[in-house]
Every structure is written in C-alpha cells, then in structure tokens.
C-alpha atoms as one frame of an Amber mdcrd trajectory, in Angstrom:
protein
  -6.703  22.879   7.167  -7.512  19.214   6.384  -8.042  16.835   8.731  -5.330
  13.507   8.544  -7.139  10.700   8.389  -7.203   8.047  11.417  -4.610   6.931
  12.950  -4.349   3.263  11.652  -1.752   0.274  12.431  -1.699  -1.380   9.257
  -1.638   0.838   6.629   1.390   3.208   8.361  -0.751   5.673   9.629  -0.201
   9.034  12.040   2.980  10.299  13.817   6.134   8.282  13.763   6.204   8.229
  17.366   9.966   9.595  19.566  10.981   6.519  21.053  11.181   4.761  18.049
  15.085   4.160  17.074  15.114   6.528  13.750  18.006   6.453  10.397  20.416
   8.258   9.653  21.692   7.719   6.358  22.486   4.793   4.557  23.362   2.929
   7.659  20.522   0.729   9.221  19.745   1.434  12.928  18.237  -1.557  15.017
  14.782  -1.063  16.453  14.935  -4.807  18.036  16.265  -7.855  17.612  15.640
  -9.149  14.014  14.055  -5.847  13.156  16.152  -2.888  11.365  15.263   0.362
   9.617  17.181   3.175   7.629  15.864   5.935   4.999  16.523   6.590   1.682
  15.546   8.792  -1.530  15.116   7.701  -4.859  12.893   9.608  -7.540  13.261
  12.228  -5.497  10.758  10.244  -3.227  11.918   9.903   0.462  11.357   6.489
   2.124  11.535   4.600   5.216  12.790   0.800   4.964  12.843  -1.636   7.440
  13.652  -5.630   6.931  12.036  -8.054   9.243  13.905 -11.220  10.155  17.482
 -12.406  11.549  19.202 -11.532   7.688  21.490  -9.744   6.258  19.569  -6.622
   4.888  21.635  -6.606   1.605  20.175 -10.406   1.076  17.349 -10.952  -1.599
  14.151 -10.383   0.352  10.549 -10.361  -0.601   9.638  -6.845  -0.925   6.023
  -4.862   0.339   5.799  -1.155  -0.819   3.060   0.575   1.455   1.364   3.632
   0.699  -0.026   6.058   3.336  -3.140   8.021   3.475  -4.203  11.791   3.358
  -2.431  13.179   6.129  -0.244  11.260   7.196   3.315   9.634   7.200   5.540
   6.693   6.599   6.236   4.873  10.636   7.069   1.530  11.428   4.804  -1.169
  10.230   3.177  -2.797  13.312   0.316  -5.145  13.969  -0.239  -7.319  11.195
   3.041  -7.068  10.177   4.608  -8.604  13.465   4.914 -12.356  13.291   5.129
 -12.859  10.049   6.898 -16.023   8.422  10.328 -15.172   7.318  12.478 -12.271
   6.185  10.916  -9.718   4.326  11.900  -6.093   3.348   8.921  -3.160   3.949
   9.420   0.107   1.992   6.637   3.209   2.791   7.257   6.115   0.515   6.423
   9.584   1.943   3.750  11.528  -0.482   4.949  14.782  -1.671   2.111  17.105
  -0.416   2.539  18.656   3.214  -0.878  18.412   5.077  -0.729  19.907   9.086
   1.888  17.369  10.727   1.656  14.776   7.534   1.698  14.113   3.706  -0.095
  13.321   0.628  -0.337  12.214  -2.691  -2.713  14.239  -3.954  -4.113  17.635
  -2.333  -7.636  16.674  -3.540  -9.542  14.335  -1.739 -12.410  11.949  -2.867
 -15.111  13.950  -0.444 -14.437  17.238  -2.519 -16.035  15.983  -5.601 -13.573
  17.569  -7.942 -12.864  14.110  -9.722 -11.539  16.032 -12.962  -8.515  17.153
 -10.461  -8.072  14.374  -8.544  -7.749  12.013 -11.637  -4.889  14.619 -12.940
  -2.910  14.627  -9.680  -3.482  10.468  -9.648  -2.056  10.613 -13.223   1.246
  12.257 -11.881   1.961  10.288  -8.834   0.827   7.178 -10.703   4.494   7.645
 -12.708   5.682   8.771  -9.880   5.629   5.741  -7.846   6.056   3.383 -11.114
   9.231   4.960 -11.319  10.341   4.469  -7.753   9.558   0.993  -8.197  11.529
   0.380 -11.379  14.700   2.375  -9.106  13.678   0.362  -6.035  13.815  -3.007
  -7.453  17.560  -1.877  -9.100  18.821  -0.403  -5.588  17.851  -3.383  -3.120
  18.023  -7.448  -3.705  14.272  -8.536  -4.380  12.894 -11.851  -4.154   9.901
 -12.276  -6.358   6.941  -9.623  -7.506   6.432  -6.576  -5.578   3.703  -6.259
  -3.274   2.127  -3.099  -3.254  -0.249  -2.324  -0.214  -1.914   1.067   0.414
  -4.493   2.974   2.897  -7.110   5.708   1.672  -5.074   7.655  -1.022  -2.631
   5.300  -0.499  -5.097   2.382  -2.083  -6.159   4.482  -4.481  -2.855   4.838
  -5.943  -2.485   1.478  -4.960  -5.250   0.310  -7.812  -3.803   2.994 -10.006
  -0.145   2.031 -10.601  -1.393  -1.819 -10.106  -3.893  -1.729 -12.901  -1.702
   1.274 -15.470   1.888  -0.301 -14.890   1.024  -4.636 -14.107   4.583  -5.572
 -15.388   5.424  -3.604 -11.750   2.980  -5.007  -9.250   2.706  -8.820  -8.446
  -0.137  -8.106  -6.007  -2.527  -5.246  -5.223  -3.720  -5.066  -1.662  -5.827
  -1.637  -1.525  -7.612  -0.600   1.786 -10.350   1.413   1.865  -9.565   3.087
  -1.599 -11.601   3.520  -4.806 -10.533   4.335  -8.561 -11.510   7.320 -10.378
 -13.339   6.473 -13.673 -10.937   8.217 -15.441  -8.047   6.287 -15.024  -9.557
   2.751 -15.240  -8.062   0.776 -17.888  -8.771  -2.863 -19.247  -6.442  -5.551
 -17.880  -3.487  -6.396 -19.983  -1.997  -9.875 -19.809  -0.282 -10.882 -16.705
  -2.248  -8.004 -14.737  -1.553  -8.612 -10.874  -4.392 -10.018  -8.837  -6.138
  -7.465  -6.643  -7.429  -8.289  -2.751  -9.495  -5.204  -1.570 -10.514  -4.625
   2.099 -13.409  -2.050   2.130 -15.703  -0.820   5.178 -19.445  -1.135   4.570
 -19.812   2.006   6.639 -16.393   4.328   4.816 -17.773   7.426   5.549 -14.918
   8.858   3.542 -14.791   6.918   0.305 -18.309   5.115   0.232 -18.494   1.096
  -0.096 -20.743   1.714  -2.824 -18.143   3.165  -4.953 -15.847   0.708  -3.759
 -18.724  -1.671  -5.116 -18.958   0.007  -8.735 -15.305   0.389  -9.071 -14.310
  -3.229  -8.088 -17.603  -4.492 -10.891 -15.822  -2.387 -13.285 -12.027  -3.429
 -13.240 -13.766  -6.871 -12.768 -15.479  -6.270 -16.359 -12.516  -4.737 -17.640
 -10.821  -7.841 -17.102  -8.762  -7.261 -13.629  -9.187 -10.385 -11.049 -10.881
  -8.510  -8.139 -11.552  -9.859  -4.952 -13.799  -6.580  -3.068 -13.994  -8.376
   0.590 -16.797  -6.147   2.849 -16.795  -5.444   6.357 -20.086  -4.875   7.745
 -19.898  -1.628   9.859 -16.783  -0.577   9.294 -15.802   3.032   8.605 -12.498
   4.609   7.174 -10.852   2.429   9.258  -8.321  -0.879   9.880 -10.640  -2.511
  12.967  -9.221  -5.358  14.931 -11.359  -7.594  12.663  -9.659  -6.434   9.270
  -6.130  -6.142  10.638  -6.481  -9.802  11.430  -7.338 -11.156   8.413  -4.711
  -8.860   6.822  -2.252 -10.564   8.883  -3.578 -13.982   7.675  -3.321 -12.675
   3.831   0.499 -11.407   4.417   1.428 -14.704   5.915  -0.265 -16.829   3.167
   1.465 -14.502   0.462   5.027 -14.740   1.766   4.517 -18.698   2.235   3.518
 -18.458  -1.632   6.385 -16.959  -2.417   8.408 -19.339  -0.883   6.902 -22.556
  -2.304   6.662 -20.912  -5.807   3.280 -20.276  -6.119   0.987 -17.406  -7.218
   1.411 -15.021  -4.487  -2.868 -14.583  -4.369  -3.370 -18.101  -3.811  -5.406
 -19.755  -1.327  -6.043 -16.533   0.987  -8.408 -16.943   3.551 -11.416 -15.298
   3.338 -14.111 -14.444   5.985
C-alpha cells in the first residue's frame, strides 16, 4: 500500500481532523468567527469550501483552488492561510483515487518511473479539473482570476491545467511538483504567471527535475519563477510556509488595487 505523503499545513495535507466543525449540505457551518465551510460536488468532483472574512459567502470573493497530494485529503486551510488581508473564498477538490485513509489524482507516482502512465492519467484529470473550474466559476460569485495552488501531485496538476487551459488560471503556485515532458506545451498569449516553491533536498520529486522542467516552460515561453530552498525535502518547512504567506497576502492586495496578481512578491 502506498505511503501518503507528509502531513503538510499549507498545501491541505493528512486527516481532516474530528473536532473540526464539518458540512452538511449546501448550508455553511461556522468553524469560528469570520471563518465558514460547507461541501459541494460539481464534475462529479467532491469539494470542501470555506470563505475567510466577516462576508456574506454568496458575495463576489477572490477565489484559491488547492490541490492535495498523493495520499491525502481536502481539510481546512491553516497556517499561511490565517491572517490574510480580506475576504477570500478557498475551494480543495478531493482526487478521485482512494489511497489507505486518502486520495489521489493519479495512482502513479513520479518515483515509479512509469512516465508514459503518469502523463496519461495527468491528461485525464487535467480536463478534469479545467472543467470544475469552468462549473466553479458559474456556481459561486468570483472576484478576479483564479488562483490555483497545489502540493506534490497536486502541483503537478497544478502546472498542468495552468500551462494546457491559461484562459482558466490567473496564477500558478505549484509546491514541490514537476511536469512530465509529455504534456509541456509552449505558452499561448495571456498564459498565467507561475511562482514555484521547490526543496533542494525533494527526495520524492528531485529539485533537479524541478530545475529542467521550470528551464523548459521558461523556453517554451511560460514566465517561471523556480524559488529553491536549500535543504528542504518533500516538505512545507516553517521557512517556505512563511514566505507563502507573504506571496498570498501580496496577491490578494493585487487584486484589490487592480494589478497583476504576480506582482511585486517577495522573494528570499
């Protein structure tokens, strides 16, 4: 039986924890004060979605889509999603592949080496998701692009649908992913701008194919930002959650003044 990968604050990963005040139907349930969640299905893709802020839900809201890893499952977004400016509305699919106690996108993993099958399962949840985002944006008020984060397989369908569908995605914020040969295509106009957090020690999906991969889409076109963490494995550390926290912050106060949502992040 695989292994899930770590359990990870930012990027939605492991259980989603008893306490936690869970929906039940189309009816949001409080987890706090100025924090509310309920699930959905559309695609036939199940979803959590929570909206930060003191709003009504039903109001326009900038909208993140995050996308789990291998193993795992959608839970409420914590650490650098706390203290954010704003309202915003965060959406975390559930993959369609039952691993142990979690999920997946794609039953192959990078590890395995079996590239030819991985890029064929990336094909079909590539549509997948590009058609959840088409019914998302129809079934809930959306202010501006769609930001689309994701975690392991999550980033690497993160890159995928960012890079094959651009009129969806108005940022690409992959973590620790990589993107099969394959299914690398050259940038069309208006392609979305893509910030990529990578360990320098991922013993899972190595930084040197996070390297070539982020050179390539570069060359093909695709405005790549690969930002390196020296030591880090397949992993969100305290360090990288931080400055994810800074990114999110600068993106939503982009939003708000009207600006390109990649501008002026800080970088380490």
């Amino acid at each position: 039986m695989a292994e899930p990968e770590p359990e990870l604050p930012v990027a939605t990963e492991g259980s989603s924890g008893s306490d936690a005040p869970r929906p039940s139907g189309p009816e949001y349930a409080v987890v706090e004060p100025g924090v509310v969640v309920r699930d959905g299905q559309l695609e036939e893709i199940t979803f959590l979605e929570y909206v930060f802020g003191d709003v009504d839900p039903s109001e326009p809201l900038p909208l993140l889509v995050v996308l789990h890893g291998f193993g795992d499952q959608p839970q409420e977004p914590s650490g650098p999603y706390r203290g954010l400016p704003g309202a915003f509305r965060v959406v975390l699919p559930r993959g369609p592949v039952a691993v142990g106690g979690g999920f997946a996108w794609m039953s192959v993993r990078v590890g395995e080496h079996r590239l030819g099958e991985l890029s064929e399962q990336l094909d079909v949840q590539t549509e997948r998701i590009a058609r959840f985002l088409v019914a998302l944006r129809e079934a809930r008020a959306v202010r501006g692009p769609t930001i689309l984060v994701g975690f392991s397989q999550g980033a690497i369908l993160t890159l995928s649908v960012a890079t094959r569908h651009p009129d969806l995605v108005g940022l690409a914020l992959p973590l620790a992913g990589w993107l099969p040969p394959l299914l690398r295509v050259d940038a069309a106009e208006g392609a979305p701008r893509v910030l990529w957090m990578h360990g320098t020690a991922d013993e899972r999906i190595p930084f040197e194919l996070a390297r070539e991969g982020s050179d390539d889409l570069r060359a093909r076109g695709f405005d790549v930002t690969l930002m390196p963490y020296e030591g880090a494995g397949h992993v969100m550390n305290d360090v990288m959650n931080a400055d994810f926290h800074l990114w999110l912050a600068q993106v939503l106060q982009n939003l708000d003044e009207g600006r390109p949502l990649g501008d002026g992040l800080p970088f380490p």
